[in-house]
Short mmCIF file of C-alpha atoms and ligand atoms in Angstrom, two decimals:
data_model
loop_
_atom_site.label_atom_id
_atom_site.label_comp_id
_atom_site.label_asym_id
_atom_site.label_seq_id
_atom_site.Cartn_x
_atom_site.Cartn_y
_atom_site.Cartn_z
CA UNK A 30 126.24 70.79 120.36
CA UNK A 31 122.84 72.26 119.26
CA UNK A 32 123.10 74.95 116.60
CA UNK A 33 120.35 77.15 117.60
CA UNK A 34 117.94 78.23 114.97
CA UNK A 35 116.12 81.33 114.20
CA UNK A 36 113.33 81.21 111.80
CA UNK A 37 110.94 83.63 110.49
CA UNK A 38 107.35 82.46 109.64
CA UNK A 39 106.16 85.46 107.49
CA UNK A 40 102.66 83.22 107.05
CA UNK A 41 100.70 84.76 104.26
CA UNK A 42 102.07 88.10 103.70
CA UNK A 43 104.53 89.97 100.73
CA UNK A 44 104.01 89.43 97.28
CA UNK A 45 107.20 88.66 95.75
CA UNK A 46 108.37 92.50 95.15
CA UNK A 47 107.68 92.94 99.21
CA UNK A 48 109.43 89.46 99.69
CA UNK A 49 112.81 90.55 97.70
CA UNK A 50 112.58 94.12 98.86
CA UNK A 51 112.91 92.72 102.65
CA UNK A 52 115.47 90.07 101.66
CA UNK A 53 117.32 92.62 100.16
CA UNK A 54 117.40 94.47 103.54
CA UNK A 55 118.14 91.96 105.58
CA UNK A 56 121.33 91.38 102.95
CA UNK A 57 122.61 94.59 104.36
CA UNK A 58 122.96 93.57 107.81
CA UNK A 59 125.63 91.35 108.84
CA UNK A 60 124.55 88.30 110.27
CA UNK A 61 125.65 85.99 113.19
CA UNK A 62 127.23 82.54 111.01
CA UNK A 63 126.79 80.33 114.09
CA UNK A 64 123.16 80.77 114.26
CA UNK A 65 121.00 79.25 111.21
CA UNK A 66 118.76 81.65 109.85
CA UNK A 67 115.70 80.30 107.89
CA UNK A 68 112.91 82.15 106.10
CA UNK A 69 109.47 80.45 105.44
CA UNK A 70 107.52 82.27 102.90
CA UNK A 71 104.47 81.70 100.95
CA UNK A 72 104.59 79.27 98.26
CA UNK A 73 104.64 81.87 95.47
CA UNK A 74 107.79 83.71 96.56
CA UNK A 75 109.66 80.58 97.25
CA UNK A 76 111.59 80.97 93.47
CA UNK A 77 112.26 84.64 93.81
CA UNK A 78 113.14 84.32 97.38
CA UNK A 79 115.36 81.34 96.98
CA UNK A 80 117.15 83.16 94.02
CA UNK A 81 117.36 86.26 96.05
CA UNK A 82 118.91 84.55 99.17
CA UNK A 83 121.64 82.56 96.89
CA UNK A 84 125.12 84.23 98.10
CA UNK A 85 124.26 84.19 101.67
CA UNK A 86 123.87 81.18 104.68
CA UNK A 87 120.24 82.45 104.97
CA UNK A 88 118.00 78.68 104.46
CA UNK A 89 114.67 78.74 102.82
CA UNK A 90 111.00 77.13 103.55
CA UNK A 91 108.02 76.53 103.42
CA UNK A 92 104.67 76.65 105.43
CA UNK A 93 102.92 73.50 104.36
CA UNK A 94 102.71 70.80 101.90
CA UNK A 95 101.20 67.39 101.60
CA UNK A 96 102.39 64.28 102.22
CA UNK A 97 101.84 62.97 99.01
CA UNK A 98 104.52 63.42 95.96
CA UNK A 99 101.43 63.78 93.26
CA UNK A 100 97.89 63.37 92.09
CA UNK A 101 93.95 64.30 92.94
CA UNK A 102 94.21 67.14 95.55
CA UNK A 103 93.20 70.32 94.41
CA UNK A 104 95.24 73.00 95.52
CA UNK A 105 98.14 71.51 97.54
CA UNK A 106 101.75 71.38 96.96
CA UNK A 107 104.07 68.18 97.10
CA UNK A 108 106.98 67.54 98.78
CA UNK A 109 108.79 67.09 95.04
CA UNK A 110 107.57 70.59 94.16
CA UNK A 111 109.17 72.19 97.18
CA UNK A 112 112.11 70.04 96.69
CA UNK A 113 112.53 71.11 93.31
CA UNK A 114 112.88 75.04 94.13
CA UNK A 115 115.13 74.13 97.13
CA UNK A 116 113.55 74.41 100.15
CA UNK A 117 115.35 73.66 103.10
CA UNK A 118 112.41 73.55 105.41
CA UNK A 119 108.83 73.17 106.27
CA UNK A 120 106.84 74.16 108.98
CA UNK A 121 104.44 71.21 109.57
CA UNK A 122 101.41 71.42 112.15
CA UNK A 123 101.36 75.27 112.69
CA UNK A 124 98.49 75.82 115.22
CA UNK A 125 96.61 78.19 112.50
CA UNK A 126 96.54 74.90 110.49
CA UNK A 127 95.72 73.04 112.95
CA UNK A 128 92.82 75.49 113.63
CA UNK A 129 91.64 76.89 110.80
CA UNK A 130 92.64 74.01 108.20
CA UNK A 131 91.91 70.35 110.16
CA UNK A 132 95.70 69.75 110.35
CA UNK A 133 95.61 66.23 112.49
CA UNK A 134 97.87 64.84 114.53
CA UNK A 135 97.84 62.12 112.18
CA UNK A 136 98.27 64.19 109.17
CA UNK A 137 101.20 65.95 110.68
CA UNK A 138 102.87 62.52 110.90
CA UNK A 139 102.35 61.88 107.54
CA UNK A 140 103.81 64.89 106.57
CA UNK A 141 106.95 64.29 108.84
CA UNK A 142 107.70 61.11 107.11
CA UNK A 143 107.18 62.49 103.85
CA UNK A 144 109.07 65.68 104.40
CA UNK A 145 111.88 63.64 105.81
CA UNK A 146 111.41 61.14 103.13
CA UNK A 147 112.04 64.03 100.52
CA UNK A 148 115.16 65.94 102.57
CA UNK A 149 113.05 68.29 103.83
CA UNK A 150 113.36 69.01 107.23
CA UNK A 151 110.32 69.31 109.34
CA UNK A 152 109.77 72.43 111.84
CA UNK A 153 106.89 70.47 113.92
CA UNK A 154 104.57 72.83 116.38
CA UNK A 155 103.37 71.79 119.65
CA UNK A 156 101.50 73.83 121.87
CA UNK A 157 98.27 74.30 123.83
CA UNK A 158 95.47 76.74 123.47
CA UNK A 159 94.98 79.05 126.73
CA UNK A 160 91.49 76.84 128.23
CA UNK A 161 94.17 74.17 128.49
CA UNK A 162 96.78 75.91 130.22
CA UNK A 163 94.08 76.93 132.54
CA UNK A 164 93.05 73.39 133.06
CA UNK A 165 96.69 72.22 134.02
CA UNK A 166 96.62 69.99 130.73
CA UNK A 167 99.54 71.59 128.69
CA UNK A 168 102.24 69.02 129.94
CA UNK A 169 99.46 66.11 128.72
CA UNK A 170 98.40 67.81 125.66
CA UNK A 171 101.59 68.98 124.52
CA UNK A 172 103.17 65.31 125.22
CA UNK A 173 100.34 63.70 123.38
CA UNK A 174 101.17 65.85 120.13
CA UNK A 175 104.72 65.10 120.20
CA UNK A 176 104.12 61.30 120.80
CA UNK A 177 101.82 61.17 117.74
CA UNK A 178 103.77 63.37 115.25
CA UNK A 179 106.78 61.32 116.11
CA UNK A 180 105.40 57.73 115.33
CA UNK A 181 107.62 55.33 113.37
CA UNK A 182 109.51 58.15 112.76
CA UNK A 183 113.64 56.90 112.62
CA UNK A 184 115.85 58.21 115.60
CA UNK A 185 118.75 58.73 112.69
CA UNK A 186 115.94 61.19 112.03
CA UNK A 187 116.47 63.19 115.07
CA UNK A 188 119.13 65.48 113.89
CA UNK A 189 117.18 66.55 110.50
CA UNK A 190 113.81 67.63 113.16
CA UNK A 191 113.48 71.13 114.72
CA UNK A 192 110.49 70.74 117.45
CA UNK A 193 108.81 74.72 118.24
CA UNK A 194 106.98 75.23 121.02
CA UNK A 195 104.66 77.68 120.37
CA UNK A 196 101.27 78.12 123.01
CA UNK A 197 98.68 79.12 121.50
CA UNK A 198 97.45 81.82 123.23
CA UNK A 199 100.86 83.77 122.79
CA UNK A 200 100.67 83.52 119.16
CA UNK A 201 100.15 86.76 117.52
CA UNK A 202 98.93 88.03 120.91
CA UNK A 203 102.14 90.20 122.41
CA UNK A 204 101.98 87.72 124.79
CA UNK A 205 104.57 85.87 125.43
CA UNK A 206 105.27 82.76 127.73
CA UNK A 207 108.37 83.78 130.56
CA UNK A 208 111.11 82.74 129.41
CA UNK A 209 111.70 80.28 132.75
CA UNK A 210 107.85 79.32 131.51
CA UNK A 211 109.23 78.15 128.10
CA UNK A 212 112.49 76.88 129.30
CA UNK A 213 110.37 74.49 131.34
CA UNK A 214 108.16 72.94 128.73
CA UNK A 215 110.71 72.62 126.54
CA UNK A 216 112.82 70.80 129.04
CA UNK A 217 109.86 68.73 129.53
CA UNK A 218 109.48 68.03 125.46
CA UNK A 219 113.11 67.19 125.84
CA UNK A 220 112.27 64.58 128.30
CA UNK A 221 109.54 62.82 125.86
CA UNK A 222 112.03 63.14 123.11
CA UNK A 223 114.17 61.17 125.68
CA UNK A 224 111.47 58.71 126.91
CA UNK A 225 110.59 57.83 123.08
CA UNK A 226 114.34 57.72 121.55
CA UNK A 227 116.42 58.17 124.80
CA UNK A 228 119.43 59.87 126.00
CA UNK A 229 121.47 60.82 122.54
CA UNK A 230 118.21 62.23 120.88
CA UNK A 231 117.30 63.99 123.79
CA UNK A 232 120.05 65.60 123.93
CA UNK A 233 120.17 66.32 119.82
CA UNK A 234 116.91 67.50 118.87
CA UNK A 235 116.70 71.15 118.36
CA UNK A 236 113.47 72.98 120.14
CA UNK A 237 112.10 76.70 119.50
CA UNK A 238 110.04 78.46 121.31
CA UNK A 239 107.26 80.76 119.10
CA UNK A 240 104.94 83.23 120.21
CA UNK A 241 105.12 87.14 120.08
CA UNK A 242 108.94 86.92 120.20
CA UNK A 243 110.65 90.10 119.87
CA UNK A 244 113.81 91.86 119.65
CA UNK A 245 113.43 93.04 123.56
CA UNK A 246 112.46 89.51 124.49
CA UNK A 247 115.12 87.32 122.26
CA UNK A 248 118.35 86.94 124.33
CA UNK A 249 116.49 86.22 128.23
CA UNK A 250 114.84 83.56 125.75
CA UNK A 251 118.05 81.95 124.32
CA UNK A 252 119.88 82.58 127.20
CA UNK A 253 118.15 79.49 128.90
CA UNK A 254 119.22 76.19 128.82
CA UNK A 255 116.71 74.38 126.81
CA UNK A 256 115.83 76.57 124.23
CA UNK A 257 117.55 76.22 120.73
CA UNK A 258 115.75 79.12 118.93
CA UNK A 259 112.59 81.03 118.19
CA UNK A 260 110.00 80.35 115.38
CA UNK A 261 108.69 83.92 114.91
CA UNK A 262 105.79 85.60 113.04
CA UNK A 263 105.25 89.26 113.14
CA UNK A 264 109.17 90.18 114.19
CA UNK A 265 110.10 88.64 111.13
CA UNK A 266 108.12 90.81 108.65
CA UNK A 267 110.74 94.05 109.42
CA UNK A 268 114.38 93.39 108.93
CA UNK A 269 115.79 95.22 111.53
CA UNK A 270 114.17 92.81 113.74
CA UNK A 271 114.33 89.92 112.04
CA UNK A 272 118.27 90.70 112.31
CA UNK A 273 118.13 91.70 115.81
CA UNK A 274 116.74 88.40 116.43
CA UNK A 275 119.50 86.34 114.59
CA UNK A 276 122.09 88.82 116.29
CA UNK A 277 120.26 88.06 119.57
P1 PGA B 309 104.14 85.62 116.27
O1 PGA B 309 103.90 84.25 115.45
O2 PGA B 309 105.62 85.76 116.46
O3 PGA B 309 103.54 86.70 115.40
O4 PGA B 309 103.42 85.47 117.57
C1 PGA B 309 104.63 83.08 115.74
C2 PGA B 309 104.16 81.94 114.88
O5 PGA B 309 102.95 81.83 114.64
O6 PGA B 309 104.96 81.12 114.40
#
């Protein structure tokens, strides 16, 4: 049984008074305690938050961090750092990292093992810019991502992994891939899962979807097969529908 996940990726917005005033209001609301509800905030309200989110099931994480546990490399945060303020979480391979920031398919490997090395579970994105979907690539691209980020990486591993889909070109876009559209390509990151690890760990590993999800869009979503949860950006930024979304 696959406990589906919801998790907010607030990327780089609220200071920490914004970040505690909408933890505060998402306190209010009662939330559904068979879905796990995470938060990824920046790194500076990760103390604040995580002190703020102490009496309830909500999980913490973060965005980023680098493989490494210390040393040269100005201006990046270690797994032992996050570990120390308790993060649950980290989102490894975003596609604005990927983008904007040289994030490698090789560096997102090394991250995995790290994170995992440090309990820290990875949330690893896959997904393929809209020129590929046009193409007919996005099964080949998206495979080829998966295969690298999960080299020598242990199938005991599989359970402690959360996979999101998230195409690029629905990101941030109101856009979002049909849910039969997402159901499929998850099904079909499934079957690498299955091809790499086989038939247990195929059926274990937890897989989002991300991209413009919304309140109106959340329960066609999760009411397909394949599809264990959402990673979501701008929906997570207003409680209301950061709740509707857990409450889906
Ligand atoms: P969005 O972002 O929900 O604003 O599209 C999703 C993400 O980037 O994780």
């Amino acid at each position: 049984m696959r406990t589906p996940i919801i998790a907010g990726n607030w990327k780089m917005n609220n200071n920490i008074e914004e970040s505690i005033e909408l933890v505060e209001e998402i306190k209010k609301f009662q939330l559904d305690r068979d879905v796990e509800a995470v938060i990824c905030v920046p790194f500076t309200d990760i103390k604040d938050v995580k002190a703020a989110i102490k009496d309830t099931d909500i999980k913490l994480g973060a965005q980023n961090m680098h493989w490494e546990e210390k040393g040269a490399f100005t201006g990046e945060i270690s797994p032992l750092m996050l570990k120390e303020l308790g993060v649950d979480y980290v989102i490894l391979g975003h596609s604005e990292r990927r983008q904007y920031f040289n994030e490698t398919d090789d560096t997102v490997n090394k991250k995995m093992k790290s994170a995992l090395n440090h309990d820290i579970k990875p949330i690893i994105c896959v997904g393929e810019s809209l020129e590929e979907r046009e193409s007919g690539k996005e099964r080949e691209v998206v495979k080829s991502q998966v295969i690298k980020a999960f080299e020598d990486i242990d199938r005991k591993e599989i359970e402690n992994i959360v996979i999101a889909y998230e195409p690029i070109w629905a990101i941030g876009t109101g856009k979002t891939a049909s849910a039969d559209d997402a159901n499929d390509m998850i099904g079909f990151i499934r079957d690498t899962i299955g091809e790499i690890y086989g038939k247990e760990e195929k059926q274990n590993i937890r897989i989002q979807y991300g991209g413009s999800v919304k309140p109106d869009t959340i329960s066609e979503l999760m009411g397909k097969e394949e599809v264990d949860g959402a990673l979501v950006g701008g929906a997570s930024l207003k409680s209301e529908d950061f709740v509707k979304l857990i409450n889906y």
